[in-house]
Amino acid sequence: MTPIPPTRRGACPAFLAPMETGDGLILRLVPSDGRLSPVQLRGLADAARRLGNGMMEVTARGSLQVRGLTAETVPLLQDAVVALGITPRLGLAVDVSPLGGMDPTEIADGHPLAAAIIAGAQPLAGKLGPKVSVVVEGGGAVSLAAQKADVRLVAAWPGHWALTIGNGPARVLSEGDAVAEALAALASIAALGRAARATDLPGCGGRARVAEAAPPLGRIPLADGTLAFGFGLPFGAGDAAQFEALAEAAEATGARDLRPAPERTLLATGLSPAGVDAFAARIAALGCITAANDSRAAVAACAGAPACASAHIPARALAPVLAQAFAPLLDGTVSLHLSACTKGCAHPAPTTLAFVGMDGGAALVHDGPASGAARPVRPAADLPAAVASLAATLAARRNPGETTRALLARLDLAGLWAGTATTDGPEKTT
Ligand code: SF4
């Protein structure tokens, strides 16, 4: 089947507006209080198995997704969520650190400011487009720096926030002024119509900011003396049985709750020192990513074929191949992205290398977003060998002490990807 161009398929799935794709409808869920009890996670996984195809995901923005639903099962799943006592976030997306208010290293808890913006934006309901978002970064162990936002507030010092509208300049304001100006910006966006974004406002266009954020993995001390433990399912996805096993591990080791977090992670909170060891051991046995030196943590991958109707390649199935092949090159200076089409759902921002599905194969993008993909394209059937060959060539060309980022900057990657170069292949001449 010919992949459907992603631009014809609308924006993103939501709780009340699931999106059709290759394996049915996807419903996206963000708990309004940012957390799920182990019982709620187990119940959600059970509902995903009964009403969808059992696959669940944690997105780069820390949302949960349930896949493989039908028009008949969507309302049943929505009812199941409510019956589990989960209040889904509806309306304006305002993201805050999932550990806000519990993190002793944060500058400020972003929740009160976020609550003020949510309350103040109520009159704009239905007037803002579904992708308009606000990010409130209070600092601390969980970074939201890689999340795109129409309105971004970053704690500067207690009581003061750096406000950025779109790609405009940052201004440090008192908390009250920051809330007022954020709401004024949202009202201005709404006045331009539901297709408008902050970058459409005067003085807010400009060059897009690009930031990377390390996933919050491992132990994080909390202000109440307990510990959080951050981990990820491989490439952000798992089946219902895996999510049920996570819930069971949390319950058995005394975790208070599980919080979807940025960069496709989850945070178990409220663990004792003994409990955190037991929890880490149990989820490692489930194949989860628990440390930054796991090469899978450096790879973002979308569902790809056959799950997504826009996919040219089986991105998630290829992701372990990419992670393994590039493991010797992952020195902390590079990030990798496997995107089955140019929409780049798994990592909208640029990565160091992106393998992007198009024309029945994959193109290579260096230091850019998936949307920048261009020929040459390696056929889908050749990709495992092509990825392994590229990684082996890069490893062979790296000079002692050279970072992978520096290595990539001096090579003609398009030539290497086209297969027209050998291990002694071209270097950039400029
Ligand atoms: S990036 Fe992946 S998940 Fe997103 S539309 Fe394209 S193929 Fe589908």
mmCIF file of C-alpha atoms in Angstrom, residues 1-254:
data_model
loop_
_atom_site.group_PDB
_atom_site.id
_atom_site.type_symbol
_atom_site.label_atom_id
_atom_site.label_comp_id
_atom_site.label_asym_id
_atom_site.label_seq_id
_atom_site.Cartn_x
_atom_site.Cartn_y
_atom_site.Cartn_z
ATOM 1 C CA MET A 1 0.000 0.000 0.000
ATOM 2 C CA THR A 2 1.299 3.486 -0.845
ATOM 3 C CA PRO A 3 2.032 5.460 2.341
ATOM 4 C CA ILE A 4 -0.372 8.355 2.974
ATOM 5 C CA PRO A 5 1.478 11.704 3.048
ATOM 6 C CA PRO A 6 1.482 12.763 6.700
ATOM 7 C CA THR A 7 0.485 16.337 5.919
ATOM 8 C CA ARG A 8 -2.908 15.045 4.735
ATOM 9 C CA ARG A 9 -3.567 13.393 8.036
ATOM 10 C CA GLY A 10 -4.124 16.284 10.386
ATOM 11 C CA ALA A 11 -2.186 17.066 13.510
ATOM 12 C CA CYS A 12 -1.737 14.669 16.416
ATOM 13 C CA PRO A 13 -3.984 12.263 18.277
ATOM 14 C CA ALA A 14 -5.748 13.486 21.416
ATOM 15 C CA PHE A 15 -7.964 12.035 24.121
ATOM 16 C CA LEU A 16 -11.191 13.280 22.515
ATOM 17 C CA ALA A 17 -9.883 13.227 18.941
ATOM 18 C CA PRO A 18 -8.076 9.928 18.276
ATOM 19 C CA MET A 19 -6.186 9.795 15.003
ATOM 20 C CA GLU A 20 -6.550 7.131 12.324
ATOM 21 C CA THR A 21 -3.382 5.383 11.251
ATOM 22 C CA GLY A 22 -2.198 2.030 9.913
ATOM 23 C CA ASP A 23 -3.169 -0.110 12.898
ATOM 24 C CA GLY A 24 -6.405 1.702 13.773
ATOM 25 C CA LEU A 25 -7.079 4.737 15.930
ATOM 26 C CA ILE A 26 -4.513 6.141 18.398
ATOM 27 C CA LEU A 27 -5.745 7.801 21.569
ATOM 28 C CA ARG A 28 -3.366 10.053 23.489
ATOM 29 C CA LEU A 29 -3.719 10.459 27.237
ATOM 30 C CA VAL A 30 -2.040 12.888 29.623
ATOM 31 C CA PRO A 31 -3.223 12.499 33.231
ATOM 32 C CA SER A 32 -4.118 16.016 34.366
ATOM 33 C CA ASP A 33 -2.217 15.510 37.633
ATOM 34 C CA GLY A 34 0.688 13.936 35.754
ATOM 35 C CA ARG A 35 0.600 10.594 37.532
ATOM 36 C CA LEU A 36 -0.927 7.129 37.531
ATOM 37 C CA SER A 37 -1.136 4.783 40.481
ATOM 38 C CA PRO A 38 0.086 1.240 39.801
ATOM 39 C CA VAL A 39 -3.560 0.113 39.880
ATOM 40 C CA GLN A 40 -4.491 2.728 37.272
ATOM 41 C CA LEU A 41 -1.604 1.761 34.994
ATOM 42 C CA ARG A 42 -2.563 -1.893 35.216
ATOM 43 C CA GLY A 43 -6.184 -1.039 34.439
ATOM 44 C CA LEU A 44 -5.149 1.098 31.470
ATOM 45 C CA ALA A 45 -3.004 -1.723 30.102
ATOM 46 C CA ASP A 46 -5.885 -4.152 30.500
ATOM 47 C CA ALA A 47 -8.181 -1.746 28.616
ATOM 48 C CA ALA A 48 -5.564 -1.349 25.873
ATOM 49 C CA ARG A 49 -5.496 -5.124 25.433
ATOM 50 C CA ARG A 50 -9.278 -5.526 25.443
ATOM 51 C CA LEU A 51 -10.160 -2.496 23.342
ATOM 52 C CA GLY A 52 -7.074 -1.818 21.209
ATOM 53 C CA ASN A 53 -4.297 -3.967 19.823
ATOM 54 C CA GLY A 54 -2.488 -3.950 23.162
ATOM 55 C CA MET A 55 0.335 -1.633 22.093
ATOM 56 C CA MET A 56 1.048 1.401 24.272
ATOM 57 C CA GLU A 57 3.609 4.163 23.917
ATOM 58 C CA VAL A 58 5.193 6.989 25.876
ATOM 59 C CA THR A 59 5.860 9.934 23.555
ATOM 60 C CA ALA A 60 8.750 12.404 23.484
ATOM 61 C CA ARG A 61 6.532 14.910 25.342
ATOM 62 C CA GLY A 62 5.617 12.380 27.999
ATOM 63 C CA SER A 63 2.116 11.499 26.810
ATOM 64 C CA LEU A 64 0.697 7.975 26.858
ATOM 65 C CA GLN A 65 -0.734 6.518 23.667
ATOM 66 C CA VAL A 66 -3.030 3.526 23.209
ATOM 67 C CA ARG A 67 -2.953 2.042 19.694
ATOM 68 C CA GLY A 68 -5.171 -0.099 17.540
ATOM 69 C CA LEU A 69 -8.576 1.208 18.639
ATOM 70 C CA THR A 70 -11.711 1.293 16.499
ATOM 71 C CA ALA A 71 -14.537 3.815 16.262
ATOM 72 C CA GLU A 72 -16.552 1.457 18.464
ATOM 73 C CA THR A 73 -13.870 0.909 21.116
ATOM 74 C CA VAL A 74 -12.702 4.532 21.492
ATOM 75 C CA PRO A 75 -15.662 5.557 23.697
ATOM 76 C CA LEU A 76 -15.248 2.356 25.702
ATOM 77 C CA LEU A 77 -11.604 3.184 26.357
ATOM 78 C CA GLN A 78 -12.482 6.776 27.284
ATOM 79 C CA ASP A 79 -15.059 5.398 29.745
ATOM 80 C CA ALA A 80 -12.476 2.957 31.127
ATOM 81 C CA VAL A 81 -10.024 5.802 31.743
ATOM 82 C CA VAL A 82 -12.631 7.774 33.668
ATOM 83 C CA ALA A 83 -13.729 4.657 35.592
ATOM 84 C CA LEU A 84 -10.112 4.149 36.660
ATOM 85 C CA GLY A 85 -10.192 7.596 38.258
ATOM 86 C CA ILE A 86 -7.815 9.091 35.679
ATOM 87 C CA THR A 87 -8.698 12.665 34.733
ATOM 88 C CA PRO A 88 -7.396 13.274 31.220
ATOM 89 C CA ARG A 89 -5.940 16.640 30.309
ATOM 90 C CA LEU A 90 -8.287 18.384 27.876
ATOM 91 C CA GLY A 91 -7.753 21.689 26.126
ATOM 92 C CA LEU A 92 -4.540 23.706 26.229
ATOM 93 C CA ALA A 93 -1.394 21.612 26.683
ATOM 94 C CA VAL A 94 0.716 23.042 29.512
ATOM 95 C CA ASP A 95 3.727 20.854 30.302
ATOM 96 C CA VAL A 96 5.519 20.982 33.632
ATOM 97 C CA SER A 97 8.266 18.780 35.078
ATOM 98 C CA PRO A 98 6.627 15.604 36.402
ATOM 99 C CA LEU A 99 8.724 16.067 39.544
ATOM 100 C CA GLY A 100 7.772 19.731 40.019
ATOM 101 C CA GLY A 101 7.314 20.479 43.724
ATOM 102 C CA MET A 102 9.248 17.330 44.734
ATOM 103 C CA ASP A 103 12.651 18.036 43.225
ATOM 104 C CA PRO A 104 15.107 19.635 45.656
ATOM 105 C CA THR A 105 17.281 20.825 42.758
ATOM 106 C CA GLU A 106 14.568 22.786 40.935
ATOM 107 C CA ILE A 107 14.585 26.588 40.995
ATOM 108 C CA ALA A 108 10.805 26.733 41.280
ATOM 109 C CA ASP A 109 7.807 24.439 41.137
ATOM 110 C CA GLY A 110 6.126 25.216 37.835
ATOM 111 C CA HIS A 111 2.727 23.858 38.847
ATOM 112 C CA PRO A 112 1.219 27.053 40.381
ATOM 113 C CA LEU A 113 2.236 29.080 37.341
ATOM 114 C CA ALA A 114 0.903 26.376 35.003
ATOM 115 C CA ALA A 115 -2.374 26.286 36.920
ATOM 116 C CA ALA A 116 -2.708 30.072 36.599
ATOM 117 C CA ILE A 117 -2.178 29.868 32.831
ATOM 118 C CA ILE A 118 -4.660 26.994 32.438
ATOM 119 C CA ALA A 119 -7.278 28.904 34.429
ATOM 120 C CA GLY A 120 -6.602 32.180 32.645
ATOM 121 C CA ALA A 121 -6.790 30.524 29.210
ATOM 122 C CA GLN A 122 -10.252 29.047 29.795
ATOM 123 C CA PRO A 123 -11.977 31.795 27.742
ATOM 124 C CA LEU A 124 -9.760 30.762 24.783
ATOM 125 C CA ALA A 125 -11.095 27.189 24.743
ATOM 126 C CA GLY A 126 -11.905 26.198 21.174
ATOM 127 C CA LYS A 127 -10.124 29.242 19.773
ATOM 128 C CA LEU A 128 -6.559 27.920 19.994
ATOM 129 C CA GLY A 129 -5.337 25.226 17.625
ATOM 130 C CA PRO A 130 -4.746 21.748 19.095
ATOM 131 C CA LYS A 131 -0.966 21.971 18.736
ATOM 132 C CA VAL A 132 -0.560 25.250 20.626
ATOM 133 C CA SER A 133 1.373 24.469 23.791
ATOM 134 C CA VAL A 134 2.973 26.043 26.840
ATOM 135 C CA VAL A 135 6.089 24.663 28.541
ATOM 136 C CA VAL A 136 6.942 25.661 32.108
ATOM 137 C CA GLU A 137 10.491 24.709 33.088
ATOM 138 C CA GLY A 138 11.165 25.038 36.784
ATOM 139 C CA GLY A 139 14.634 23.521 36.506
ATOM 140 C CA GLY A 140 15.762 20.395 38.301
ATOM 141 C CA ALA A 141 16.406 16.822 37.277
ATOM 142 C CA VAL A 142 13.857 16.565 34.461
ATOM 143 C CA SER A 143 14.578 18.797 31.486
ATOM 144 C CA LEU A 144 11.813 19.985 29.169
ATOM 145 C CA ALA A 145 14.322 21.864 27.024
ATOM 146 C CA ALA A 146 13.748 19.744 23.908
ATOM 147 C CA GLN A 147 9.982 20.285 23.933
ATOM 148 C CA LYS A 148 8.744 22.770 21.383
ATOM 149 C CA ALA A 149 6.429 25.419 22.796
ATOM 150 C CA ASP A 150 4.455 28.423 21.630
ATOM 151 C CA VAL A 151 4.972 29.952 25.054
ATOM 152 C CA ARG A 152 7.972 28.932 27.175
ATOM 153 C CA LEU A 153 8.611 29.990 30.758
ATOM 154 C CA VAL A 154 11.923 29.056 32.339
ATOM 155 C CA ALA A 155 12.617 29.719 35.999
ATOM 156 C CA ALA A 156 15.331 32.368 36.225
ATOM 157 C CA TRP A 157 15.387 32.684 39.998
ATOM 158 C CA PRO A 158 12.645 32.241 42.600
ATOM 159 C CA GLY A 159 9.641 34.352 41.646
ATOM 160 C CA HIS A 160 10.996 35.279 38.215
ATOM 161 C CA TRP A 161 10.623 33.546 34.880
ATOM 162 C CA ALA A 162 12.196 33.972 31.448
ATOM 163 C CA LEU A 163 9.313 34.202 28.983
ATOM 164 C CA THR A 164 9.739 33.347 25.285
ATOM 165 C CA ILE A 165 6.911 33.675 22.765
ATOM 166 C CA GLY A 166 7.519 31.541 19.672
ATOM 167 C CA ASN A 167 11.084 32.118 18.529
ATOM 168 C CA GLY A 168 11.217 35.627 19.917
ATOM 169 C CA PRO A 169 13.690 36.915 22.524
ATOM 170 C CA ALA A 170 13.484 35.801 26.169
ATOM 171 C CA ARG A 171 12.472 38.383 28.800
ATOM 172 C CA VAL A 172 12.755 37.868 32.550
ATOM 173 C CA LEU A 173 9.583 38.901 34.361
ATOM 174 C CA SER A 174 8.051 38.575 37.783
ATOM 175 C CA GLU A 175 5.731 35.571 38.091
ATOM 176 C CA GLY A 176 2.611 37.722 37.908
ATOM 177 C CA ASP A 177 3.789 39.608 34.838
ATOM 178 C CA ALA A 178 4.923 36.360 33.204
ATOM 179 C CA VAL A 179 1.444 34.850 33.609
ATOM 180 C CA ALA A 180 -0.223 38.003 32.286
ATOM 181 C CA GLU A 181 2.053 38.223 29.254
ATOM 182 C CA ALA A 182 1.760 34.500 28.518
ATOM 183 C CA LEU A 183 -2.037 34.806 28.533
ATOM 184 C CA ALA A 184 -1.881 37.906 26.344
ATOM 185 C CA ALA A 185 0.253 35.992 23.834
ATOM 186 C CA LEU A 186 -2.202 33.086 23.824
ATOM 187 C CA ALA A 187 -5.070 35.512 23.238
ATOM 188 C CA SER A 188 -3.153 37.057 20.328
ATOM 189 C CA ILE A 189 -2.571 33.602 18.799
ATOM 190 C CA ALA A 190 -6.269 32.766 19.203
ATOM 191 C CA ALA A 191 -7.220 36.021 17.504
ATOM 192 C CA LEU A 192 -5.339 34.853 14.385
ATOM 193 C CA GLY A 193 -7.437 31.683 14.131
ATOM 194 C CA ARG A 194 -7.065 28.016 14.983
ATOM 195 C CA ALA A 195 -4.293 27.480 12.450
ATOM 196 C CA ALA A 196 -2.106 30.130 14.084
ATOM 197 C CA ARG A 197 0.995 29.501 16.158
ATOM 198 C CA ALA A 198 3.114 31.842 18.232
ATOM 199 C CA THR A 199 5.615 32.161 15.391
ATOM 200 C CA ASP A 200 2.883 33.965 13.424
ATOM 201 C CA LEU A 201 2.906 36.826 15.933
ATOM 202 C CA PRO A 202 4.921 39.979 15.110
ATOM 203 C CA GLY A 203 8.525 39.639 16.270
ATOM 204 C CA CYS A 204 8.081 35.981 17.262
ATOM 205 C CA GLY A 205 9.184 34.245 14.078
ATOM 206 C CA GLY A 206 12.895 34.007 13.513
ATOM 207 C CA ARG A 207 15.171 31.071 13.822
ATOM 208 C CA ALA A 208 13.752 28.104 15.720
ATOM 209 C CA ARG A 209 15.545 27.203 18.911
ATOM 210 C CA VAL A 210 17.061 23.741 18.968
ATOM 211 C CA ALA A 211 17.844 22.035 22.228
ATOM 212 C CA GLU A 212 18.605 18.514 23.337
ATOM 213 C CA ALA A 213 17.540 17.093 26.680
ATOM 214 C CA ALA A 214 18.950 14.006 28.330
ATOM 215 C CA PRO A 215 16.263 11.527 29.343
ATOM 216 C CA PRO A 216 15.769 11.362 33.135
ATOM 217 C CA LEU A 217 17.156 7.875 33.800
ATOM 218 C CA GLY A 218 18.125 6.248 37.076
ATOM 219 C CA ARG A 219 17.809 7.442 40.684
ATOM 220 C CA ILE A 220 16.626 10.948 41.498
ATOM 221 C CA PRO A 221 16.510 12.059 45.168
ATOM 222 C CA LEU A 222 13.250 13.757 46.126
ATOM 223 C CA ALA A 223 12.621 16.489 48.682
ATOM 224 C CA ASP A 224 10.676 14.162 50.999
ATOM 225 C CA GLY A 225 13.648 11.802 51.387
ATOM 226 C CA THR A 226 12.300 9.179 49.004
ATOM 227 C CA LEU A 227 13.634 8.452 45.538
ATOM 228 C CA ALA A 228 12.309 8.536 42.025
ATOM 229 C CA PHE A 229 13.606 6.155 39.371
ATOM 230 C CA GLY A 230 13.504 7.106 35.706
ATOM 231 C CA PHE A 231 13.408 4.476 32.993
ATOM 232 C CA GLY A 232 12.238 3.936 29.454
ATOM 233 C CA LEU A 233 10.635 1.154 27.519
ATOM 234 C CA PRO A 234 12.703 0.350 24.428
ATOM 235 C CA PHE A 235 11.983 3.144 21.932
ATOM 236 C CA GLY A 236 9.054 4.251 24.099
ATOM 237 C CA ALA A 237 6.769 1.331 23.291
ATOM 238 C CA GLY A 238 5.549 -1.847 24.889
ATOM 239 C CA ASP A 239 2.611 -4.199 24.944
ATOM 240 C CA ALA A 240 -0.074 -4.411 27.593
ATOM 241 C CA ALA A 241 1.739 -7.246 29.377
ATOM 242 C CA GLN A 242 4.863 -5.095 29.763
ATOM 243 C CA PHE A 243 2.885 -2.178 31.187
ATOM 244 C CA GLU A 244 1.098 -4.557 33.567
ATOM 245 C CA ALA A 245 4.480 -5.913 34.644
ATOM 246 C CA LEU A 246 5.684 -2.339 35.263
ATOM 247 C CA ALA A 247 2.638 -1.692 37.435
ATOM 248 C CA GLU A 248 3.307 -4.908 39.323
ATOM 249 C CA ALA A 249 6.973 -3.969 39.841
ATOM 250 C CA ALA A 250 5.945 -0.546 41.170
ATOM 251 C CA GLU A 251 3.395 -2.037 43.536
ATOM 252 C CA ALA A 252 5.724 -4.765 44.807
ATOM 253 C CA THR A 253 8.558 -2.342 45.549
ATOM 254 C CA GLY A 254 6.483 0.354 47.241
#
